[in-house]
PDB file of C-alpha atoms in Angstrom:
ATOM      1  CA  ALA A   1       4.918  -6.364 -16.849  1.00 69.00           C
ATOM      2  CA  GLU A   2       5.918  -5.992 -20.514  1.00 69.00           C
ATOM      3  CA  ILE A   3       2.282  -5.607 -21.600  1.00 78.00           C
ATOM      4  CA  ARG A   4       1.680  -3.049 -18.869  1.00 74.00           C
ATOM      5  CA  GLU A   5       4.747  -1.045 -19.910  1.00 70.00           C
ATOM      6  CA  ALA A   6       3.709  -1.126 -23.568  1.00 72.00           C
ATOM      7  CA  CYS A   7       0.215   0.110 -22.675  1.00 77.00           C
ATOM      8  CA  LEU A   8       1.570   2.933 -20.540  1.00 73.00           C
ATOM      9  CA  LEU A   9       3.938   4.012 -23.322  1.00 72.00           C
ATOM     10  CA  GLU A  10       1.058   4.099 -25.792  1.00 71.00           C
ATOM     11  CA  VAL A  11      -1.129   6.132 -23.458  1.00 68.00           C
ATOM     12  CA  ARG A  12       1.695   8.581 -22.830  1.00 63.00           C
ATOM     13  CA  GLY A  13       2.284   8.930 -26.553  1.00 57.00           C
ATOM     14  CA  VAL A  14       6.013   8.262 -26.439  1.00 45.00           C
ATOM     15  CA  GLU A  15       6.154   4.797 -27.972  1.00 40.00           C
ATOM     16  CA  ASP A  16       7.992   6.050 -31.061  1.00 43.00           C
ATOM     17  CA  ALA A  17       9.839   8.916 -29.401  1.00 39.00           C
ATOM     18  CA  PRO A  18      13.553   9.083 -30.310  1.00 40.00           C
ATOM     19  CA  ASP A  19      16.160   8.577 -27.630  1.00 41.00           C
ATOM     20  CA  GLU A  20      17.556  11.849 -26.329  1.00 39.00           C
ATOM     21  CA  PRO A  21      20.145  12.718 -23.716  1.00 38.00           C
ATOM     22  CA  SER A  22      18.649  12.885 -20.227  1.00 39.00           C
ATOM     23  CA  PRO A  23      18.690  16.276 -18.484  1.00 40.00           C
ATOM     24  CA  ALA A  24      18.865  16.634 -14.709  1.00 43.00           C
ATOM     25  CA  GLY A  25      16.164  14.769 -12.886  1.00 46.00           C
ATOM     26  CA  THR A  26      15.361  11.090 -13.056  1.00 47.00           C
ATOM     27  CA  PRO A  27      17.479   8.750 -15.203  1.00 45.00           C
ATOM     28  CA  ASP A  28      15.058   8.883 -18.160  1.00 51.00           C
ATOM     29  CA  GLY A  29      15.190  12.685 -18.260  1.00 53.00           C
ATOM     30  CA  ASP A  30      11.922  13.348 -16.460  1.00 79.00           C
ATOM     31  CA  THR A  31      11.708  15.020 -13.073  1.00 85.00           C
ATOM     32  CA  PRO A  32       9.801  13.194 -10.307  1.00 81.00           C
ATOM     33  CA  LEU A  33       6.916  15.625 -10.841  1.00 83.00           C
ATOM     34  CA  ASP A  34       6.920  14.787 -14.574  1.00 82.00           C
ATOM     35  CA  ASP A  35       6.648  11.108 -13.692  1.00 82.00           C
ATOM     36  CA  ARG A  36       3.762  11.789 -11.295  1.00 82.00           C
ATOM     37  CA  LEU A  37       1.867  13.860 -13.865  1.00 79.00           C
ATOM     38  CA  GLU A  38       2.420  11.225 -16.551  1.00 81.00           C
ATOM     39  CA  GLY A  39       1.212   8.542 -14.159  1.00 78.00           C
ATOM     40  CA  ILE A  40      -1.945  10.540 -13.454  1.00 79.00           C
ATOM     41  CA  LYS A  41      -2.527  11.009 -17.162  1.00 76.00           C
ATOM     42  CA  ALA A  42      -2.038   7.292 -17.836  1.00 74.00           C
ATOM     43  CA  THR A  43      -4.339   6.002 -15.096  1.00 75.00           C
ATOM     44  CA  GLN A  44      -7.151   8.477 -15.709  1.00 71.00           C
ATOM     45  CA  GLU A  45      -7.415   7.240 -19.306  1.00 70.00           C
ATOM     46  CA  LEU A  46      -7.965   3.639 -18.176  1.00 72.00           C
ATOM     47  CA  ASP A  47     -11.324   2.210 -17.123  1.00 67.00           C
ATOM     48  CA  TYR A  48     -11.673   0.695 -13.642  1.00 66.00           C
ATOM     49  CA  VAL A  49      -8.427   2.284 -12.420  1.00 75.00           C
ATOM     50  CA  ILE A  50      -8.393   4.680  -9.455  1.00 82.00           C
ATOM     51  CA  THR A  51      -5.876   7.515  -9.601  1.00 89.00           C
ATOM     52  CA  PRO A  52      -4.096   8.200  -6.273  1.00 91.00           C
ATOM     53  CA  TYR A  53      -4.277  11.755  -4.945  1.00 94.00           C
ATOM     54  CA  LYS A  54      -2.585  12.263  -1.570  1.00 95.00           C
ATOM     55  CA  PRO A  55      -0.353   9.509  -0.100  1.00 95.00           C
ATOM     56  CA  ASN A  56      -2.091   6.219   0.677  1.00 96.00           C
ATOM     57  CA  TYR A  57      -0.615   4.479   3.706  1.00 97.00           C
ATOM     58  CA  LEU A  58      -1.187   2.204   6.703  1.00 97.00           C
ATOM     59  CA  MET A  59       0.882   2.632   9.842  1.00 98.00           C
ATOM     60  CA  VAL A  60       1.074   2.094  13.578  1.00 98.00           C
ATOM     61  CA  GLY A  61       1.329   5.448  15.303  1.00 96.00           C
ATOM     62  CA  TYR A  62       2.382   6.476  18.789  1.00 97.00           C
ATOM     63  CA  ASN A  63       0.988   9.573  20.517  1.00 95.00           C
ATOM     64  CA  PRO A  64       2.015   9.739  24.200  1.00 93.00           C
ATOM     65  CA  ASN A  65      -0.848  12.131  25.068  1.00 92.00           C
ATOM     66  CA  PRO A  66      -4.053  11.125  23.257  1.00 92.00           C
ATOM     67  CA  ASN A  67      -6.879  13.662  23.446  1.00 93.00           C
ATOM     68  CA  ASN A  68      -9.587  12.187  25.709  1.00 93.00           C
ATOM     69  CA  ALA A  69     -11.306  15.445  26.699  1.00 92.00           C
ATOM     70  CA  PRO A  70     -13.947  15.834  23.917  1.00 92.00           C
ATOM     71  CA  PHE A  71     -15.108  12.243  24.325  1.00 93.00           C
ATOM     72  CA  GLN A  72     -15.197  12.445  28.106  1.00 89.00           C
ATOM     73  CA  GLU A  73     -17.378  15.552  27.746  1.00 88.00           C
ATOM     74  CA  ALA A  74     -19.673  13.799  25.261  1.00 87.00           C
ATOM     75  CA  PHE A  75     -19.946  10.629  27.364  1.00 89.00           C
ATOM     76  CA  PRO A  76     -19.577  11.749  31.007  1.00 88.00           C
ATOM     77  CA  ASP A  77     -20.752   8.383  32.344  1.00 86.00           C
ATOM     78  CA  GLU A  78     -18.080   6.464  30.464  1.00 85.00           C
ATOM     79  CA  ASN A  79     -14.417   6.033  31.344  1.00 86.00           C
ATOM     80  CA  ILE A  80     -12.720   7.171  28.128  1.00 89.00           C
ATOM     81  CA  ASP A  81      -9.060   6.214  28.113  1.00 92.00           C
ATOM     82  CA  PHE A  82      -7.422   6.029  24.707  1.00 95.00           C
ATOM     83  CA  LYS A  83      -4.186   4.109  24.183  1.00 96.00           C
ATOM     84  CA  ALA A  84      -1.016   5.857  23.049  1.00 96.00           C
ATOM     85  CA  ALA A  85      -0.579   3.360  20.185  1.00 97.00           C
ATOM     86  CA  GLU A  86      -3.147   3.186  17.395  1.00 97.00           C
ATOM     87  CA  VAL A  87      -3.438   2.355  13.698  1.00 98.00           C
ATOM     88  CA  LYS A  88      -3.539   5.311  11.334  1.00 98.00           C
ATOM     89  CA  PHE A  89      -4.373   5.019   7.656  1.00 98.00           C
ATOM     90  CA  GLN A  90      -5.199   7.284   4.748  1.00 97.00           C
ATOM     91  CA  ILE A  91      -7.093   6.478   1.547  1.00 97.00           C
ATOM     92  CA  SER A  92      -7.041   9.189  -1.104  1.00 97.00           C
ATOM     93  CA  PHE A  93      -8.039   9.184  -4.771  1.00 95.00           C
ATOM     94  CA  MET A  94      -9.009  11.622  -7.525  1.00 94.00           C
ATOM     95  CA  PHE A  95     -11.130  11.523 -10.661  1.00 92.00           C
ATOM     96  CA  PRO A  96     -11.111  13.788 -13.746  1.00 90.00           C
ATOM     97  CA  VAL A  97     -14.467  15.262 -14.719  1.00 91.00           C
ATOM     98  CA  ALA A  98     -13.499  17.278 -17.797  1.00 91.00           C
ATOM     99  CA  HIS A  99     -10.389  18.351 -19.712  1.00 89.00           C
ATOM    100  CA  ASN A 100      -9.560  21.320 -21.954  1.00 90.00           C
ATOM    101  CA  ILE A 101     -12.374  23.461 -20.623  1.00 92.00           C
ATOM    102  CA  PHE A 102     -10.629  26.637 -21.771  1.00 90.00           C
ATOM    103  CA  GLY A 103      -9.167  25.804 -25.181  1.00 85.00           C
ATOM    104  CA  ASN A 104      -6.248  23.442 -24.596  1.00 87.00           C
ATOM    105  CA  ASP A 105      -6.083  23.979 -20.853  1.00 88.00           C
ATOM    106  CA  GLY A 106      -8.194  23.739 -17.742  1.00 91.00           C
ATOM    107  CA  SER A 107      -9.164  20.408 -16.153  1.00 92.00           C
ATOM    108  CA  LEU A 108     -11.867  19.808 -13.561  1.00 95.00           C
ATOM    109  CA  TYR A 109     -11.130  17.229 -10.842  1.00 94.00           C
ATOM    110  CA  VAL A 110     -12.938  15.788  -7.850  1.00 95.00           C
ATOM    111  CA  ALA A 111     -11.183  13.914  -5.027  1.00 96.00           C
ATOM    112  CA  TYR A 112     -11.877  12.202  -1.736  1.00 97.00           C
ATOM    113  CA  THR A 113      -9.526  11.581   1.186  1.00 98.00           C
ATOM    114  CA  ASN A 114     -10.270   9.484   4.256  1.00 98.00           C
ATOM    115  CA  ARG A 115      -7.920   9.666   7.247  1.00 98.00           C
ATOM    116  CA  SER A 116      -8.708   7.360  10.178  1.00 97.00           C
ATOM    117  CA  PHE A 117      -7.318   6.762  13.659  1.00 97.00           C
ATOM    118  CA  TRP A 118      -8.167   3.272  14.912  1.00 97.00           C
ATOM    119  CA  GLN A 119      -7.666   2.201  18.537  1.00 97.00           C
ATOM    120  CA  LEU A 120      -6.982  -1.363  17.450  1.00 97.00           C
ATOM    121  CA  PHE A 121      -5.080  -2.271  20.614  1.00 96.00           C
ATOM    122  CA  ASN A 122      -7.685  -0.859  23.015  1.00 95.00           C
ATOM    123  CA  ASP A 123      -9.672  -3.917  24.093  1.00 93.00           C
ATOM    124  CA  GLU A 124     -11.203  -2.050  27.049  1.00 91.00           C
ATOM    125  CA  LEU A 125     -13.132   0.218  24.630  1.00 90.00           C
ATOM    126  CA  SER A 126     -13.785  -2.541  22.050  1.00 91.00           C
ATOM    127  CA  SER A 127     -11.141  -1.188  19.638  1.00 94.00           C
ATOM    128  CA  PRO A 128     -13.107   1.843  18.358  1.00 94.00           C
ATOM    129  CA  PHE A 129     -12.225   4.278  15.619  1.00 96.00           C
ATOM    130  CA  ARG A 130     -11.192   7.312  17.660  1.00 95.00           C
ATOM    131  CA  GLU A 131     -11.562   9.674  14.706  1.00 96.00           C
ATOM    132  CA  THR A 132     -12.285   9.531  10.970  1.00 97.00           C
ATOM    133  CA  ASN A 133     -11.998  12.612   8.769  1.00 98.00           C
ATOM    134  CA  HIS A 134     -13.790  12.808   5.422  1.00 98.00           C
ATOM    135  CA  GLU A 135     -12.414  15.298   2.912  1.00 98.00           C
ATOM    136  CA  PRO A 136     -14.108  15.691  -0.494  1.00 98.00           C
ATOM    137  CA  GLU A 137     -12.895  18.463  -2.777  1.00 98.00           C
ATOM    138  CA  VAL A 138     -13.292  19.819  -6.295  1.00 98.00           C
ATOM    139  CA  TRP A 139     -10.887  22.041  -8.213  1.00 97.00           C
ATOM    140  CA  LEU A 140     -10.063  23.539 -11.596  1.00 97.00           C
ATOM    141  CA  GLN A 141      -6.445  22.928 -12.611  1.00 95.00           C
ATOM    142  CA  PHE A 142      -4.244  24.688 -15.172  1.00 94.00           C
ATOM    143  CA  SER A 143      -0.884  23.568 -16.564  1.00 91.00           C
ATOM    144  CA  ARG A 144       1.952  26.067 -16.418  1.00 85.00           C
ATOM    145  CA  LYS A 145       5.681  26.342 -17.103  1.00 86.00           C
ATOM    146  CA  THR A 146       6.344  29.743 -15.591  1.00 87.00           C
ATOM    147  CA  LYS A 147       9.776  30.563 -14.178  1.00 88.00           C
ATOM    148  CA  VAL A 148       9.707  32.053 -10.672  1.00 83.00           C
ATOM    149  CA  LEU A 149      12.947  32.708  -8.741  1.00 84.00           C
ATOM    150  CA  GLY A 150      14.766  29.853 -10.456  1.00 85.00           C
ATOM    151  CA  LEU A 151      11.840  27.463 -10.033  1.00 88.00           C
ATOM    152  CA  THR A 152       9.225  26.369 -12.537  1.00 91.00           C
ATOM    153  CA  CYS A 153       5.553  26.730 -11.674  1.00 93.00           C
ATOM    154  CA  ARG A 154       3.966  23.626 -13.216  1.00 92.00           C
ATOM    155  CA  LEU A 155       0.384  23.695 -11.937  1.00 93.00           C
ATOM    156  CA  ALA A 156      -2.132  26.223 -10.639  1.00 95.00           C
ATOM    157  CA  ALA A 157      -5.416  25.080  -9.121  1.00 97.00           C
ATOM    158  CA  PHE A 158      -8.473  26.784  -7.611  1.00 98.00           C
ATOM    159  CA  GLY A 159     -11.155  24.874  -5.760  1.00 98.00           C
ATOM    160  CA  PHE A 160     -13.417  24.066  -2.832  1.00 98.00           C
ATOM    161  CA  ASN A 161     -12.643  21.741   0.072  1.00 97.00           C
ATOM    162  CA  HIS A 162     -14.909  20.325   2.785  1.00 97.00           C
ATOM    163  CA  GLN A 163     -13.656  18.372   5.783  1.00 97.00           C
ATOM    164  CA  SER A 164     -15.687  16.835   8.599  1.00 96.00           C
ATOM    165  CA  ASN A 165     -15.599  13.954  11.044  1.00 95.00           C
ATOM    166  CA  GLY A 166     -19.223  12.894  10.535  1.00 92.00           C
ATOM    167  CA  ARG A 167     -20.068  13.080  14.253  1.00 91.00           C
ATOM    168  CA  ASN A 168     -22.977  14.532  16.190  1.00 89.00           C
ATOM    169  CA  GLU A 169     -22.630  17.306  18.752  1.00 88.00           C
ATOM    170  CA  PRO A 170     -20.712  17.856  20.945  1.00 90.00           C
ATOM    171  CA  ILE A 171     -17.859  16.144  19.076  1.00 93.00           C
ATOM    172  CA  SER A 172     -18.887  17.283  15.596  1.00 94.00           C
ATOM    173  CA  ARG A 173     -16.108  19.055  13.693  1.00 95.00           C
ATOM    174  CA  SER A 174     -16.232  20.498  10.164  1.00 95.00           C
ATOM    175  CA  TRP A 175     -15.073  23.379   8.002  1.00 96.00           C
ATOM    176  CA  ASN A 176     -15.173  24.572   4.381  1.00 97.00           C
ATOM    177  CA  ARG A 177     -12.461  26.307   2.386  1.00 97.00           C
ATOM    178  CA  LEU A 178     -11.953  28.037  -0.936  1.00 98.00           C
ATOM    179  CA  PHE A 179      -8.328  27.346  -1.852  1.00 98.00           C
ATOM    180  CA  ALA A 180      -5.647  27.988  -4.411  1.00 97.00           C
ATOM    181  CA  ARG A 181      -2.666  25.684  -4.966  1.00 97.00           C
ATOM    182  CA  PHE A 182       0.545  26.382  -6.867  1.00 96.00           C
ATOM    183  CA  ILE A 183       3.080  23.606  -7.491  1.00 95.00           C
ATOM    184  CA  PHE A 184       6.710  24.409  -8.293  1.00 95.00           C
ATOM    185  CA  GLU A 185       9.648  22.203  -9.191  1.00 93.00           C
ATOM    186  CA  LYS A 186      13.374  22.212  -9.764  1.00 91.00           C
ATOM    187  CA  GLY A 187      15.008  18.916 -10.654  1.00 89.00           C
ATOM    188  CA  SER A 188      14.130  16.323  -8.043  1.00 91.00           C
ATOM    189  CA  PHE A 189      12.594  18.894  -5.695  1.00 93.00           C
ATOM    190  CA  ALA A 190       8.962  20.047  -5.780  1.00 94.00           C
ATOM    191  CA  PHE A 191       6.884  22.099  -3.410  1.00 92.00           C
ATOM    192  CA  SER A 192       3.373  23.476  -3.201  1.00 95.00           C
ATOM    193  CA  VAL A 193       1.889  26.620  -1.710  1.00 96.00           C
ATOM    194  CA  LYS A 194      -1.764  26.337  -0.708  1.00 96.00           C
ATOM    195  CA  PRO A 195      -3.527  29.411   0.733  1.00 95.00           C
ATOM    196  CA  TRP A 196      -7.224  29.284   1.594  1.00 96.00           C
ATOM    197  CA  ILE A 197     -10.211  31.269   2.830  1.00 95.00           C
ATOM    198  CA  ILE A 198     -12.576  29.658   5.341  1.00 95.00           C
ATOM    199  CA  VAL A 199     -16.226  29.961   4.313  1.00 95.00           C
ATOM    200  CA  GLY A 200     -19.575  28.888   5.759  1.00 90.00           C
ATOM    201  CA  SER A 201     -20.196  27.131   9.058  1.00 85.00           C
ATOM    202  CA  ARG A 202     -17.450  26.000  11.435  1.00 87.00           C
ATOM    203  CA  ASP A 203     -19.526  23.483  13.384  1.00 80.00           C
ATOM    204  CA  GLY A 204     -17.880  22.551  16.657  1.00 88.00           C
ATOM    205  CA  ASN A 205     -14.714  24.523  15.907  1.00 92.00           C
ATOM    206  CA  PRO A 206     -15.415  28.280  15.554  1.00 91.00           C
ATOM    207  CA  ASP A 207     -11.777  29.153  16.328  1.00 91.00           C
ATOM    208  CA  ILE A 208     -10.232  26.671  13.870  1.00 92.00           C
ATOM    209  CA  ARG A 209      -8.472  29.447  11.943  1.00 90.00           C
ATOM    210  CA  ASP A 210      -6.422  30.291  15.044  1.00 89.00           C
ATOM    211  CA  PHE A 211      -4.895  26.812  14.948  1.00 92.00           C
ATOM    212  CA  MET A 212      -5.080  25.718  11.293  1.00 92.00           C
ATOM    213  CA  GLY A 213      -4.323  29.140   9.802  1.00 89.00           C
ATOM    214  CA  ASN A 214      -4.889  29.949   6.151  1.00 90.00           C
ATOM    215  CA  ILE A 215      -1.840  28.618   4.301  1.00 92.00           C
ATOM    216  CA  GLU A 216       0.100  25.380   3.963  1.00 94.00           C
ATOM    217  CA  VAL A 217       3.497  24.844   2.362  1.00 95.00           C
ATOM    218  CA  ARG A 218       4.749  21.369   1.466  1.00 96.00           C
ATOM    219  CA  GLY A 219       8.028  20.336  -0.126  1.00 95.00           C
ATOM    220  CA  ALA A 220       9.102  16.922  -1.432  1.00 95.00           C
ATOM    221  CA  TYR A 221      12.471  15.620  -2.616  1.00 95.00           C
ATOM    222  CA  LYS A 222      13.132  12.339  -4.392  1.00 93.00           C
ATOM    223  CA  PHE A 223      16.481  10.562  -4.503  1.00 91.00           C
ATOM    224  CA  ASN A 224      16.903   7.051  -5.862  1.00 89.00           C
ATOM    225  CA  ARG A 225      13.624   5.454  -4.713  1.00 89.00           C
ATOM    226  CA  HIS A 226      13.304   7.473  -1.519  1.00 94.00           C
ATOM    227  CA  THR A 227      10.914  10.404  -1.061  1.00 95.00           C
ATOM    228  CA  ILE A 228      11.285  12.915   1.772  1.00 96.00           C
ATOM    229  CA  SER A 229       8.572  15.526   2.312  1.00 96.00           C
ATOM    230  CA  MET A 230       7.892  18.251   4.868  1.00 96.00           C
ATOM    231  CA  MET A 231       4.750  20.261   5.573  1.00 96.00           C
ATOM    232  CA  LEU A 232       4.588  23.616   7.376  1.00 93.00           C
ATOM    233  CA  ARG A 233       1.298  25.251   8.351  1.00 91.00           C
ATOM    234  CA  ASN A 234       0.194  28.385  10.221  1.00 79.00           C
ATOM    235  CA  ASN A 235       3.597  29.282  11.643  1.00 59.00           C
ATOM    236  CA  LEU A 236       3.740  32.953  10.644  1.00 62.00           C
ATOM    237  CA  GLN A 237       0.147  33.807  11.512  1.00 57.00           C
ATOM    238  CA  SER A 238       0.411  32.558  15.080  1.00 56.00           C
ATOM    239  CA  GLY A 239       3.883  33.926  15.682  1.00 60.00           C
ATOM    240  CA  PHE A 240       5.090  30.302  15.664  1.00 60.00           C
ATOM    241  CA  SER A 241       3.025  29.545  18.800  1.00 72.00           C
ATOM    242  CA  ASN A 242       0.444  27.395  16.987  1.00 82.00           C
ATOM    243  CA  GLY A 243       2.705  26.160  14.223  1.00 83.00           C
ATOM    244  CA  THR A 244       2.560  22.695  12.712  1.00 92.00           C
ATOM    245  CA  PHE A 245       5.096  20.664  10.834  1.00 92.00           C
ATOM    246  CA  GLU A 246       5.083  17.129   9.479  1.00 96.00           C
ATOM    247  CA  VAL A 247       7.936  15.067   8.024  1.00 97.00           C
ATOM    248  CA  ASP A 248       7.314  11.969   5.869  1.00 97.00           C
ATOM    249  CA  TRP A 249       9.760   9.416   4.496  1.00 97.00           C
ATOM    250  CA  SER A 250       8.780   6.843   1.881  1.00 96.00           C
ATOM    251  CA  PHE A 251      11.428   4.199   1.160  1.00 96.00           C
ATOM    252  CA  PRO A 252      11.721   0.935  -0.813  1.00 94.00           C
ATOM    253  CA  ILE A 253      11.430  -2.428   0.914  1.00 92.00           C
ATOM    254  CA  TYR A 254      10.808  -5.067  -1.738  1.00 86.00           C
ATOM    255  CA  ARG A 255       9.678  -4.468  -5.303  1.00 81.00           C
ATOM    256  CA  ARG A 256       6.468  -2.414  -5.066  1.00 81.00           C
ATOM    257  CA  VAL A 257       6.313  -2.628  -1.278  1.00 85.00           C
ATOM    258  CA  ARG A 258       7.375   0.631   0.351  1.00 94.00           C
ATOM    259  CA  GLY A 259       7.965   1.591   3.932  1.00 97.00           C
ATOM    260  CA  TYR A 260       6.570   4.794   5.389  1.00 97.00           C
ATOM    261  CA  ALA A 261       7.556   6.851   8.426  1.00 98.00           C
ATOM    262  CA  GLN A 262       5.836  10.017   9.604  1.00 98.00           C
ATOM    263  CA  TYR A 263       6.493  12.507  12.385  1.00 98.00           C
ATOM    264  CA  PHE A 264       3.820  15.093  13.240  1.00 97.00           C
ATOM    265  CA  ASN A 265       4.234  17.991  15.653  1.00 95.00           C
ATOM    266  CA  GLY A 266       1.561  20.650  16.075  1.00 93.00           C
ATOM    267  CA  TYR A 267      -2.162  21.165  15.687  1.00 94.00           C
ATOM    268  CA  GLY A 268      -4.743  19.561  13.427  1.00 93.00           C
ATOM    269  CA  GLU A 269      -3.479  16.040  12.850  1.00 95.00           C
ATOM    270  CA  SER A 270      -7.206  15.248  12.967  1.00 96.00           C
ATOM    271  CA  LEU A 271     -10.236  17.522  13.288  1.00 96.00           C
ATOM    272  CA  ILE A 272     -11.019  16.366  16.829  1.00 96.00           C
ATOM    273  CA  ASP A 273      -7.477  17.503  17.745  1.00 95.00           C
ATOM    274  CA  TYR A 274      -7.538  20.799  15.833  1.00 94.00           C
ATOM    275  CA  ASN A 275      -6.858  22.830  19.013  1.00 93.00           C
ATOM    276  CA  VAL A 276      -4.733  20.261  20.879  1.00 93.00           C
ATOM    277  CA  HIS A 277      -0.980  19.980  20.415  1.00 93.00           C
ATOM    278  CA  THR A 278      -0.017  16.542  19.078  1.00 94.00           C
ATOM    279  CA  ASN A 279       3.426  14.983  19.020  1.00 94.00           C
ATOM    280  CA  ALA A 280       3.104  11.679  17.136  1.00 97.00           C
ATOM    281  CA  LEU A 281       5.346   9.212  15.325  1.00 97.00           C
ATOM    282  CA  GLY A 282       4.182   6.461  12.960  1.00 97.00           C
ATOM    283  CA  VAL A 283       5.798   3.665  10.932  1.00 98.00           C
ATOM    284  CA  GLY A 284       4.138   1.410   8.379  1.00 98.00           C
ATOM    285  CA  LEU A 285       3.603   0.798   4.658  1.00 97.00           C
ATOM    286  CA  ALA A 286       2.976   3.238   1.801  1.00 95.00           C
ATOM    287  CA  PHE A 287       1.037   2.331  -1.311  1.00 92.00           C
ATOM    288  CA  THR A 288       1.550   5.734  -2.967  1.00 91.00           C
ATOM    289  CA  ASP A 289       3.409   8.886  -1.961  1.00 89.00           C
ATOM    290  CA  TYR A 290       3.705  12.418  -3.380  1.00 87.00           C
ATOM    291  CA  PHE A 291       5.735  11.202  -6.372  1.00 80.00           C
TER     292      PHE A 291
END
């Protein structure tokens, strides 16, 4: 642990930094977003280390009304009956391609996120993966410290995102987006605004914009070692009829082991459910969260 800490301090360039009074934020003077950005900087300089992107977690989820319809349509001779309880997990990581593209700013990143829904407890169907969504993306990111309505805009990013479930018709789902992302902070609170434009084919889901909209807002707050986050999507566009919100709680259990609880209400928890209302609760373990 001491060697690891010494290496991280050297990478961050603060090994010989003088002690200064800590402003509001975390005890060492950094905000949670500062800590996350420093962690990204430290890991991306080390060989054979994967930098987390979105939260990485494993949980048991409960959805009282699983969506059987697309599978029953695809396999009319089969009796498709999904269980309400299933295992949900997400694996997400990022990789820097280039830094300082425009003078001393501008970094190019690529990332991949896998979100899977596994019917582990469904022996009748041989415990299949009900849905797996693959989400590669690439973006150009700029550092900022711009004051906006009492908040500080720390990052601005512009990129391309593809998401699909890797299935054949009639249960194929995919879409492509050009997006922008702006991340703001104030003390222990941070939030992002992510608008997008849908481009190209919408295989299997031509009306996905009606349910997934074209903007997502997510806020996260850290206190002690707890992180609470909330996501809102598509509420205004649909007049709140197709709105989606998600609440996540990451909390300490023992040392580096963290618990994770998630409540999802709305559309688009997975691509196969983009136009079906889902009301799901999950509890499990988190390996990384937003901070």
